[in-house]
Short mmCIF file of C-alpha atoms and ligand atoms in Angstrom, two decimals:
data_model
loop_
_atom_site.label_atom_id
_atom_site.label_comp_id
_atom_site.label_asym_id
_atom_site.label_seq_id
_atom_site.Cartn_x
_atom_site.Cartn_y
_atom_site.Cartn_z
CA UNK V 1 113.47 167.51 106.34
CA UNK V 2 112.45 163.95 106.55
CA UNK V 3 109.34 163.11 108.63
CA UNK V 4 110.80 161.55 111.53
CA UNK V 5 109.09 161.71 115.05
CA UNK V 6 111.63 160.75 117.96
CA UNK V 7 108.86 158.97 120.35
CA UNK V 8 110.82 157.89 124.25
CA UNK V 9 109.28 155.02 125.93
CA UNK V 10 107.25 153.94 123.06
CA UNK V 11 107.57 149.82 124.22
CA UNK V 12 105.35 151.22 127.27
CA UNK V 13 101.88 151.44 127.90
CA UNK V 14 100.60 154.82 125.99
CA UNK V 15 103.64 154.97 123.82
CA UNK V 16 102.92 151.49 122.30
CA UNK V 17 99.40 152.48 121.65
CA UNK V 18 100.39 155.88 120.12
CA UNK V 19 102.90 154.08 117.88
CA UNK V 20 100.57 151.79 116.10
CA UNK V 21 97.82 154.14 115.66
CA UNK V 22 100.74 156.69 113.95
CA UNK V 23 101.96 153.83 111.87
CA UNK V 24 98.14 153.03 111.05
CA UNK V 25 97.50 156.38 110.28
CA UNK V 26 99.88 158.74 108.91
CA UNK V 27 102.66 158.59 107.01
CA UNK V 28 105.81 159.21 109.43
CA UNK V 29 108.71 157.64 110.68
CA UNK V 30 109.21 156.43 114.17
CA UNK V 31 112.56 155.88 116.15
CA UNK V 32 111.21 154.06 119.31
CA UNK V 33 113.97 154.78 121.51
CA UNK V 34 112.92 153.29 125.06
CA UNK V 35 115.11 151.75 128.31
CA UNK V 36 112.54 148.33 128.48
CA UNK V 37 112.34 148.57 132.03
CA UNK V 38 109.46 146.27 133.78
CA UNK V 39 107.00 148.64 132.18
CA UNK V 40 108.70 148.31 128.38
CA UNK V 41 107.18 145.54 126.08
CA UNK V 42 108.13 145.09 122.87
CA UNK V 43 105.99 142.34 122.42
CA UNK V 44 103.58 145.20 121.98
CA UNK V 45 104.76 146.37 118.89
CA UNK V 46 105.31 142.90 117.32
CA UNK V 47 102.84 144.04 114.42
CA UNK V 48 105.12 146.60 113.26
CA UNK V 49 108.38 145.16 114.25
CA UNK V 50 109.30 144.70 110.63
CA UNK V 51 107.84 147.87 109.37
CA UNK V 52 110.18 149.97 107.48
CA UNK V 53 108.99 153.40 108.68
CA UNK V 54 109.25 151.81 112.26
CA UNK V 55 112.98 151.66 114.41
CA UNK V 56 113.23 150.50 117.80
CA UNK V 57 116.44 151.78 119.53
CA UNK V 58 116.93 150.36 123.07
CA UNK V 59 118.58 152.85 125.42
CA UNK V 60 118.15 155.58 128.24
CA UNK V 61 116.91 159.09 127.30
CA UNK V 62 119.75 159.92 130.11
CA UNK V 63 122.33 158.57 127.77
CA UNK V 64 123.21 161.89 125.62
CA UNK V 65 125.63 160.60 123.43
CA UNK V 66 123.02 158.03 122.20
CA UNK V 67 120.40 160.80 121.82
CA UNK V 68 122.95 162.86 119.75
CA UNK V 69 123.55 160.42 117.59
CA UNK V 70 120.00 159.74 117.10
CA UNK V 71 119.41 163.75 116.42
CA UNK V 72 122.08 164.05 114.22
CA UNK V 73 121.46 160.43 112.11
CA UNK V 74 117.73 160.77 112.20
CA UNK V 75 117.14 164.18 112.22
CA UNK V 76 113.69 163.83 113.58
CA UNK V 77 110.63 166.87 113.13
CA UNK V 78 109.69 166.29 116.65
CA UNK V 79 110.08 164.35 119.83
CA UNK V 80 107.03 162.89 121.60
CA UNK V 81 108.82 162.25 124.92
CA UNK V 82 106.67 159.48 126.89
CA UNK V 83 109.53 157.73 128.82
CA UNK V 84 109.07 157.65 132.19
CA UNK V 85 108.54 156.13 136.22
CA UNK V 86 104.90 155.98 136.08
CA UNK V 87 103.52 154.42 138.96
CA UNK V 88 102.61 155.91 142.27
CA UNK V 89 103.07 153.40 144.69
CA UNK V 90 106.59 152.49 143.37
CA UNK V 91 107.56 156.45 143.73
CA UNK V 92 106.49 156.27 147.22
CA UNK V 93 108.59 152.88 148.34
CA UNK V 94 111.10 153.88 145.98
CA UNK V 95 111.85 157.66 144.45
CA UNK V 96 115.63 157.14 143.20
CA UNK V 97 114.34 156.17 139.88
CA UNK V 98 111.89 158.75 139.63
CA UNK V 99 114.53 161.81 139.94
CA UNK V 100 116.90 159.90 137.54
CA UNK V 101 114.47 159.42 134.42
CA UNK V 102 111.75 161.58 134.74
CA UNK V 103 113.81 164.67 135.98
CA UNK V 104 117.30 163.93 134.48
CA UNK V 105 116.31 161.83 131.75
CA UNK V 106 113.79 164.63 130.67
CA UNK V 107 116.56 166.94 131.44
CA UNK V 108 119.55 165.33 129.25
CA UNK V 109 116.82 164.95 126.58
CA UNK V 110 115.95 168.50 126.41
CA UNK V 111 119.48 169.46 126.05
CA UNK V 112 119.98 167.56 123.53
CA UNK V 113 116.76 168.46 121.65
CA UNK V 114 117.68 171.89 122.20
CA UNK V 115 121.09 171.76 120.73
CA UNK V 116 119.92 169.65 117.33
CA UNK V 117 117.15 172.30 116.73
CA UNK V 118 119.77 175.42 117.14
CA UNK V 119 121.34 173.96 114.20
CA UNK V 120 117.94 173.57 112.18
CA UNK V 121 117.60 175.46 108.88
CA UNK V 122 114.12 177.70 108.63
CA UNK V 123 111.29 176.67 108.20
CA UNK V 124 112.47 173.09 109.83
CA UNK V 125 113.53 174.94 113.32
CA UNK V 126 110.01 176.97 113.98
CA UNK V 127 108.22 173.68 112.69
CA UNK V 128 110.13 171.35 114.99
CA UNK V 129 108.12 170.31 118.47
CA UNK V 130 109.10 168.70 121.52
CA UNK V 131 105.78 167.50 122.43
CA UNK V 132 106.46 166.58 126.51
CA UNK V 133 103.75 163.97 127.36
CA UNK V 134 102.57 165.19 131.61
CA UNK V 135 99.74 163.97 134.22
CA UNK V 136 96.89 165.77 135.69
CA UNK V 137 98.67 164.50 138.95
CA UNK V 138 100.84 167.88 138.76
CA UNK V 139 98.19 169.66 140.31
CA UNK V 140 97.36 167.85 143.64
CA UNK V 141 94.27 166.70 144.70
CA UNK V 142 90.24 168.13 144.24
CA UNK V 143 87.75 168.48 147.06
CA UNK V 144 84.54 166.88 146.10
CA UNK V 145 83.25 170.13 144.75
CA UNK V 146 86.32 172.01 143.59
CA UNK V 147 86.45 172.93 139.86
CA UNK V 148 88.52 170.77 137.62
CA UNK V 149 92.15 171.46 137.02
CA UNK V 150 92.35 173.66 133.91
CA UNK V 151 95.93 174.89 132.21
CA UNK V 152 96.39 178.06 134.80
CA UNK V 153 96.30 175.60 137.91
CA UNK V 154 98.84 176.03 140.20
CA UNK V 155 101.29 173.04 140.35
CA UNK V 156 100.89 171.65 144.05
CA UNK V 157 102.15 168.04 143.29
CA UNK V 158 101.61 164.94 146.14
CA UNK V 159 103.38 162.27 145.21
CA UNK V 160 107.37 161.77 145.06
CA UNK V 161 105.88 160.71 141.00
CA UNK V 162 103.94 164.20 140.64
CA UNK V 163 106.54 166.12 142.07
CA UNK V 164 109.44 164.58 139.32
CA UNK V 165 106.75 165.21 137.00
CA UNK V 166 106.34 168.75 137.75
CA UNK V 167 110.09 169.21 137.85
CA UNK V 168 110.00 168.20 134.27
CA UNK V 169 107.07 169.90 132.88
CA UNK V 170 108.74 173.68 134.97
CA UNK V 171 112.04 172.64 132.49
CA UNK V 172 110.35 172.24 129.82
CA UNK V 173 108.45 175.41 130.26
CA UNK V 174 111.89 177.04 130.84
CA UNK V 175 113.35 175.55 127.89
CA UNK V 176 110.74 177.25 125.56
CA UNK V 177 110.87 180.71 127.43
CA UNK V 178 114.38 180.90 127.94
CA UNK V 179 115.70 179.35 124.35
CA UNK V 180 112.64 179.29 122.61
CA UNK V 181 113.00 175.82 121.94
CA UNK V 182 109.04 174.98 120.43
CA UNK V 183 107.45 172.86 123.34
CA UNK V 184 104.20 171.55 123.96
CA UNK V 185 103.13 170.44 126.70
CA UNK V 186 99.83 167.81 127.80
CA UNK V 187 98.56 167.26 130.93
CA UNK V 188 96.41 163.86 131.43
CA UNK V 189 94.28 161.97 133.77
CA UNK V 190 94.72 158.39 134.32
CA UNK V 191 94.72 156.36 130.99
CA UNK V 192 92.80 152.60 130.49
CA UNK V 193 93.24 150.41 127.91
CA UNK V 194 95.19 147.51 126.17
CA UNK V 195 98.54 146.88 127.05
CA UNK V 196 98.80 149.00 130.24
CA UNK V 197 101.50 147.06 133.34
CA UNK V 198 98.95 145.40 135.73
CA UNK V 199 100.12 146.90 138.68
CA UNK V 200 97.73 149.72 137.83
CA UNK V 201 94.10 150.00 138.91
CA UNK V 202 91.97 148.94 136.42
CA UNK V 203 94.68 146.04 134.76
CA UNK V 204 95.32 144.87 138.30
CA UNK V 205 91.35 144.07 139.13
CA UNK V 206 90.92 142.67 135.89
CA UNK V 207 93.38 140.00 136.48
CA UNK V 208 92.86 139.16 139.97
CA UNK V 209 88.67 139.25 139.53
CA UNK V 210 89.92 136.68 136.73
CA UNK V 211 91.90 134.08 138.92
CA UNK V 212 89.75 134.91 142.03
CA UNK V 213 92.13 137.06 143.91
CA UNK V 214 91.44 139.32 146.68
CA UNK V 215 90.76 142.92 144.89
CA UNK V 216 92.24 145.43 146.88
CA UNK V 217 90.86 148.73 147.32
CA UNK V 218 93.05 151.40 149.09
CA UNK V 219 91.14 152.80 151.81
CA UNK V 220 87.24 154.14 151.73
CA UNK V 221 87.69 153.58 147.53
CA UNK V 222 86.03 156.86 147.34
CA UNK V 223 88.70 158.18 145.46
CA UNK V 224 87.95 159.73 142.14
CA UNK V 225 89.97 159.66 138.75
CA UNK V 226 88.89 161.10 135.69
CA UNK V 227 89.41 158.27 132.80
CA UNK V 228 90.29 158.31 129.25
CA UNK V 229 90.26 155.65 126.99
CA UNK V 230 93.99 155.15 126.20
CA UNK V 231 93.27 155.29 121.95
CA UNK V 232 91.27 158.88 122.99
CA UNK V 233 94.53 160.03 124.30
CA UNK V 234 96.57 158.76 121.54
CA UNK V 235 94.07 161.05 119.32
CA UNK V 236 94.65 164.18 121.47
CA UNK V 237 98.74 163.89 121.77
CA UNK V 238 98.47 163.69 117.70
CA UNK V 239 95.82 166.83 117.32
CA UNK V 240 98.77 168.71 119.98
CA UNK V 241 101.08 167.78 117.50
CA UNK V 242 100.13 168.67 114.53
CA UNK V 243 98.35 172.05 115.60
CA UNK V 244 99.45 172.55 119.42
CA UNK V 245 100.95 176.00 119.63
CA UNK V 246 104.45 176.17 120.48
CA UNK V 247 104.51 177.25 124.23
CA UNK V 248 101.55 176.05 124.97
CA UNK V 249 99.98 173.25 127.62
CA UNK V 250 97.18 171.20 126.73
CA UNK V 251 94.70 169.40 129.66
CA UNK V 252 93.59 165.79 128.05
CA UNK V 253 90.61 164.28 130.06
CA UNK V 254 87.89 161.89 129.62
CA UNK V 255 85.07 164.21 131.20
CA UNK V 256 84.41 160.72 132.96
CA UNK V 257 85.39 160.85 137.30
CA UNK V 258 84.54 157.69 138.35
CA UNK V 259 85.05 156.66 142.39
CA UNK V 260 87.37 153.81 142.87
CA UNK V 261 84.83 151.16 144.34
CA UNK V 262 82.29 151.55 141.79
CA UNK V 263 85.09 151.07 139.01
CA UNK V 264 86.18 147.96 140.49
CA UNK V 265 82.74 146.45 140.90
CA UNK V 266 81.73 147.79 137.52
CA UNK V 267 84.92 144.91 136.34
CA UNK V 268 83.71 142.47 138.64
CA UNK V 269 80.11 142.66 137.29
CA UNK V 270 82.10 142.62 133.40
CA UNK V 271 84.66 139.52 134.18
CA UNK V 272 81.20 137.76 135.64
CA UNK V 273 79.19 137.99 132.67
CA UNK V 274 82.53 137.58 129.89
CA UNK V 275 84.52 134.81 131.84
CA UNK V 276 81.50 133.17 133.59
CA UNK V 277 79.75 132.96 136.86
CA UNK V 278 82.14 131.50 139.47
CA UNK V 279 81.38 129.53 142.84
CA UNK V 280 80.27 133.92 143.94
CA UNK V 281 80.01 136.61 142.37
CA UNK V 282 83.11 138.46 142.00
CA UNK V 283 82.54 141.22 144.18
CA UNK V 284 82.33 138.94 146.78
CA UNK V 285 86.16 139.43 146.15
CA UNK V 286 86.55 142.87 147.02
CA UNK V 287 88.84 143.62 150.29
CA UNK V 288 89.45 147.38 151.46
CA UNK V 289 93.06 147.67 152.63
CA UNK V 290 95.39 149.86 154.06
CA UNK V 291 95.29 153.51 152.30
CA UNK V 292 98.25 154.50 149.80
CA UNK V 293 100.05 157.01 152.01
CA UNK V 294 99.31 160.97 150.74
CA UNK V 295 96.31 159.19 148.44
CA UNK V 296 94.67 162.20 146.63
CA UNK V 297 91.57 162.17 146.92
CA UNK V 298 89.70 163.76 143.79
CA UNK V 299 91.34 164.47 140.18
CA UNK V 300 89.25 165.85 137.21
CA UNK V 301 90.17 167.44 134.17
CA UNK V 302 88.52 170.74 132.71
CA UNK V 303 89.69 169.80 128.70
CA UNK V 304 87.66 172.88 127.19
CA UNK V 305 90.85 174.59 126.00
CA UNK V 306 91.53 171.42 123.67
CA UNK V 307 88.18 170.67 122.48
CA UNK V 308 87.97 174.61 121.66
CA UNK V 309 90.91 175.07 119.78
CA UNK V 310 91.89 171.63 118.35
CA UNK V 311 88.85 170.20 117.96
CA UNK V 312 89.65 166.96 120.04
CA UNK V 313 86.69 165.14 122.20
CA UNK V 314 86.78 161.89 123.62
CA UNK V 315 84.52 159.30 121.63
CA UNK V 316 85.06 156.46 123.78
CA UNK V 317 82.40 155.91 126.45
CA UNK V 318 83.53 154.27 129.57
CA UNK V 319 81.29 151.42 129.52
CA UNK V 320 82.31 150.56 126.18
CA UNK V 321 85.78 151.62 126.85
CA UNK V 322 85.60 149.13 129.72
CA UNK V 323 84.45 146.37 128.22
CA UNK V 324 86.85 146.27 125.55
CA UNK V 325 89.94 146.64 128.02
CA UNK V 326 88.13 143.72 129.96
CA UNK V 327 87.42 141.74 126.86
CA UNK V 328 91.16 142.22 126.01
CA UNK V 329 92.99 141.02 129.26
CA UNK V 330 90.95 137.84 129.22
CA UNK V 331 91.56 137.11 125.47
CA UNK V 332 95.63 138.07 125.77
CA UNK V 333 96.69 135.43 128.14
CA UNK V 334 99.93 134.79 126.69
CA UNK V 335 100.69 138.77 127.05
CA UNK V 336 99.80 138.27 130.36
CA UNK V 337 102.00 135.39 130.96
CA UNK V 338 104.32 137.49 129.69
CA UNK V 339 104.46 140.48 132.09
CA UNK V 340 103.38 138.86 134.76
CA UNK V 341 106.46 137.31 135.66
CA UNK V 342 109.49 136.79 138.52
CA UNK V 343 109.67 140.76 138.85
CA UNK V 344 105.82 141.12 138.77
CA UNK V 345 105.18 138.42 141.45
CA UNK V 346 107.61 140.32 143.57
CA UNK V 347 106.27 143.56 143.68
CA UNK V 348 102.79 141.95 144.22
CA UNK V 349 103.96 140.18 146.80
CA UNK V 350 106.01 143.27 148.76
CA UNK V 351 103.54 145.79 148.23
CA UNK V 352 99.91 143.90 149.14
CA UNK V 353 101.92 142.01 151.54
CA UNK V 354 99.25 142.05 154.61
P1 LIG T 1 104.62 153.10 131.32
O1 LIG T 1 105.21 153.00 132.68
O2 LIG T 1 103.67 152.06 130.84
O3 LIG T 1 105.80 153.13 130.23
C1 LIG T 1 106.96 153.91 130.38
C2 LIG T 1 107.94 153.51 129.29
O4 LIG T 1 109.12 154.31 129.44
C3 LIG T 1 108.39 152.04 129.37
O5 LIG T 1 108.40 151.46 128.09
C4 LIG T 1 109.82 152.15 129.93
O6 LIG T 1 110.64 151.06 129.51
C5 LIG T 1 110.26 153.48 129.35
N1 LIG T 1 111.34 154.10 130.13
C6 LIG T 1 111.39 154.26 131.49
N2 LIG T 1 112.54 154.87 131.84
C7 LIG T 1 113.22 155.12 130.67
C8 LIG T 1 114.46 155.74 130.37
N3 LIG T 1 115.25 156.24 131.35
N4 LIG T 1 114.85 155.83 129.08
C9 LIG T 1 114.07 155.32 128.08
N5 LIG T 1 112.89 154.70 128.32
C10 LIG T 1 112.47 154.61 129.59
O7 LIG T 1 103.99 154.56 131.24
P2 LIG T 1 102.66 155.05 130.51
O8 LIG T 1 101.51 154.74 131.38
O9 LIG T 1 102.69 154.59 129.11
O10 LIG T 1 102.89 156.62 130.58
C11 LIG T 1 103.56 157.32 129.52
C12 LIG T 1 103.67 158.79 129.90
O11 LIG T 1 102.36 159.31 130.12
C13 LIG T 1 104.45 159.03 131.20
O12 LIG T 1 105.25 160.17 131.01
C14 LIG T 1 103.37 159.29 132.24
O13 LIG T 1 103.84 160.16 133.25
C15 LIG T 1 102.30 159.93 131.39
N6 LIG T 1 100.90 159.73 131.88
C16 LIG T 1 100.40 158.48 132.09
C17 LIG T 1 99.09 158.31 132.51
C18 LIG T 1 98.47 156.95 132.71
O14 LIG T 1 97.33 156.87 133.15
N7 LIG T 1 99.16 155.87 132.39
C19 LIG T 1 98.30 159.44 132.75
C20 LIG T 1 98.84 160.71 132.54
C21 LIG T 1 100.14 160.84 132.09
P1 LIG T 2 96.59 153.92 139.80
O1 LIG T 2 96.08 153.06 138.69
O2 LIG T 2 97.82 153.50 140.52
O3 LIG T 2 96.72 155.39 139.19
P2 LIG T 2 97.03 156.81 139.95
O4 LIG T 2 97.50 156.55 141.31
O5 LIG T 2 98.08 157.38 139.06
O6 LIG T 2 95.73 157.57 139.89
O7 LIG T 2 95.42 154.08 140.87
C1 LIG T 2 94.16 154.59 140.53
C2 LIG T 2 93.35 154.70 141.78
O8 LIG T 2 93.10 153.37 142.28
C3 LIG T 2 94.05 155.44 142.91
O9 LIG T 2 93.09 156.19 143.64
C4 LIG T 2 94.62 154.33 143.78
C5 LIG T 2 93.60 153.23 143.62
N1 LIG T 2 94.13 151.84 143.73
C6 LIG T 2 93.53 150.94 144.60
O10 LIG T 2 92.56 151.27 145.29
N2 LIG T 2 94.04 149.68 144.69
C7 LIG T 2 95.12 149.27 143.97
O11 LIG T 2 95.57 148.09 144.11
C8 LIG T 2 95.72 150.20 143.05
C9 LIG T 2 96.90 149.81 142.22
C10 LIG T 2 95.19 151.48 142.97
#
C-alpha cells in the first residue's frame, strides 16, 4: 500500500499547518481534499503547491461519490479528517451549516472510509486509521476549581458547534465499536498560531490592536481557555497517528489556561513594543461588550494520557508562542489583505454591530 494520508480541510487553519510540517517531515503523500469555504486558504499552502507528494482536491466531504473515487484512486493509509464549522459565534447566529458538515459531512465520510477499508487486504486494513480531529469544547464548561477534562469526561456540549461536534466524535466512536473500523480520536483546546481566520480571539485582537480598533472582550473577559501553540498540535495529531491505538481518544492541551483579558492585553502590550507606540497605549483600546450567549466559562485540558503513552509535550511556551503569532500577522499583510475581505467585513460588521 502506498503511503497516502487523506487529510479534509487541509486549506484551513490547523490543516494547513499540519500539511507543511508532514510534507517537511516525513515522507507521505497528501490528498488535500477541502470545500474552501471563508475559512479555506490555499494561499496557505502556496509553498507546496507544486510538490509532487502534495494534491489539492476541492470538494465537500458530504459529496460521497467524490470521496469514493478518491478511496478507490488513492487508496490512502489513513484519513486525518479536519474539515469542519469551527467557530462559535457563527454556530450560534447560524447552526444549518454546522449539522450539514460537521455531522453529515463527518457522517458521509465515515461511510465511505468504512466501506474502502472492508475491502483492504491484511496487514493494510488493521494498519489503516481514521484519525477524527475533536475540541475540548465537547465537554462543557469548568468551574474555577473543577479538574480538567480528561478522556472519561462526560460529553455535556454548550454550543450549537460543541454539540455537532459531539455528534461526530459519538459516530465515530460507533463506527469503531460497531464495524471495527480503526479510529482515533483527539480532543483539543483552542489552537494559536499562523494562518488561523481572524474572526477568532487571539487573530482578531491582533489585527484590530494593529489598525487601532476597538478590542472587544465578551463580557467580564474572565473566561479561561487552555492554549496550544498550533505547530504543538500538529506534533500531537502526528504522534496519534503513528502510535494512537485504534479505539482510542487522545486529550491535546497546552497545560497553559489563560483568562481572556489578560490574553488580550498581553497582545496589546506585544503589537506596542513590535509595531510601535501609538498616540496611547493599546490597551487604551480595550472595550467589554455584550457576552456571547451560553459563553463557557472555564476549559482546561488534563493531557497526561498522551504525554504518558506517546511521549508528546508541548515545547512551545506561550509567551514565545505569542510573540511569534504576533510577529507573523504584522509581517503577512498581504495574507491579511487577503482574508480580510467583502465576506470578512460583513461578518465584522453584523456580529460587533453595537
Ligand atoms: P478552520 O475553520 O480554520 O478550517 C476548516 C477547514 O475545513 C476550511 O479549510 C474549510 O474550507 C474546510 N471545510 C469546511 N467545510 C467543509 C466541507 N463540507 N468539506 C470539505 N472541507 C470543508 O478550522 P481549524 O481551526 O483549522 O479546525 C480544524 C479542526 O480542528 C476542526 O475540526 C475543529 O473542530 C478542530 N479544533 C479546532 C480548534 C481551534 O482552536 N482552532 C481547537 C480544537 C479543535
Ligand atoms: P474563540 O477564539 O472564538 O474560541 P472558542 O470560543 O472556541 O474558545 O474565543 C476564545 C475566547 O475569547 C472565548 O472565551 C470568547 C472570547 N472572545 C472575546 O472575548 N471577544 C471576541 O471578539 C472573540 C472572537 C472571542
Amino acid at each position: 500500500m502506498q503511503d497516502t494520508i487523506l487529510i479534509t480541510g487541509g486549506a484551513g487553519f490547523i490543516g494547513s499547518n499540519f500539511i507543511l510540517q508532514l510534507l517537511g517531515r516525513g515522507s507521505s503523500s497528501i490528498i488535500n481534499l477541502d470545500k474552501l469555504t471563508y475559512a479555506g486558504n490555499l494561499r496557505n499552502l502556496q509553498t507546496v503547491t507544486r510538490e509532487p507528494r502534495y494534491e489539492f482536491v476541492h470538494g465537500d466531504i458530504a459529496d460521497r461519490a467524490l470521496v469514493r473515487d478518491l478511496f478507490e484512486r488513492r487508496q490512502p493509509r489513513a484519513v486525518v479528517h479536519f474539515a469542519a464549522e469551527s467557530h462559535v459565534d457563527r454556530s450560534i447566529r447560524g447552526p444549518d451549516d454546522f449539522l450539514r458538515t460537521n455531522v453529515d459531512g463527518t457522517f458521509a465520510l465515515l461511510e465511505e472510509a468504512r466501506a474502502y477499508w472492508a475491502e483492504l487486504p491484511e496487514p493494510d486494513k488493521s494498519n489503516f486509521r481514521f484519525l477524527h480531529v475533536s475540541t475540548d469544547e465537547v465537554y462543557g464548561s469548568l468551574g474555577p476549581t473543577d479538574p480538567a477534562f480528561s478522556e472519561t469526561t462526560a460529553y455535556a456540549p454548550n454550543s450549537p458547534y460543541a454539540a455537532s461536534k459531539a455528534a461526530s466524535d459519538h459516530f465515530v466512536r460507533a463506527y469503531h465499536h460497531t464495524y471495527g473500523l480503526p479510529a482515533v480520536t483527539t480532543n483539543c483546546s483552542n489552537n494559536y498560531g499562523r494562518f488561523q481566520f481572524p474572526e477568532k480571539l487571539i487573530p482578531l485582537m491582533i489585527l484590530n490592536a494593529r489598525d487601532g480598533k476597538p478590542l472587544p472582550v465578551y463580557g467580564d473577559g474572565q473566561n479561561v481557555r487552555d492554549w496550544l501553540y498550533v505547530e504543538d498540535h500538529c506534533e500531537a495529531i502526528a504522534a496519534v497517528l503513528a502510535r494512537g491505538k485504534s479505539g482510542e481518544t487522545y486529550n491535546i492541551g497546552g497545560c497553559n489556561e489563560q483568562r481572556n483579558i489578560d490574553i488580550v492585553q498581553t497582545i496589546c502590550d506585544i503589537v506596542d513594543e513590535v509595531a510601535g507606540r501609538a498616540a496611547a497605549p493599546r490597551r487604551s483600546l480595550i472595550t467589554f461588550v455584550k457576552d456571547r450567549p451560553g459563553h463557557d466559562r472555564r476549559y482546561a485540558m488534563n493531557a497526561s494520557k498522551i504525554q504518558r503513552e506517546l511521549g508528546w509535550h508541548p515545547r512551545e511556551t506561550f509567551v514565545s508562542g505569542l510573540r511569534k503569532t504576533v510577529r507573523w500577522y504584522l509581517e503577512n499583510e498581504d495574507w491579511v489583505r487577503d482574508v480580510t475581505s467583502g465576506a470578512y467585513r460583513d461578518w465584522i460588521a453584523t456580529h460587533y454591530a453595537p
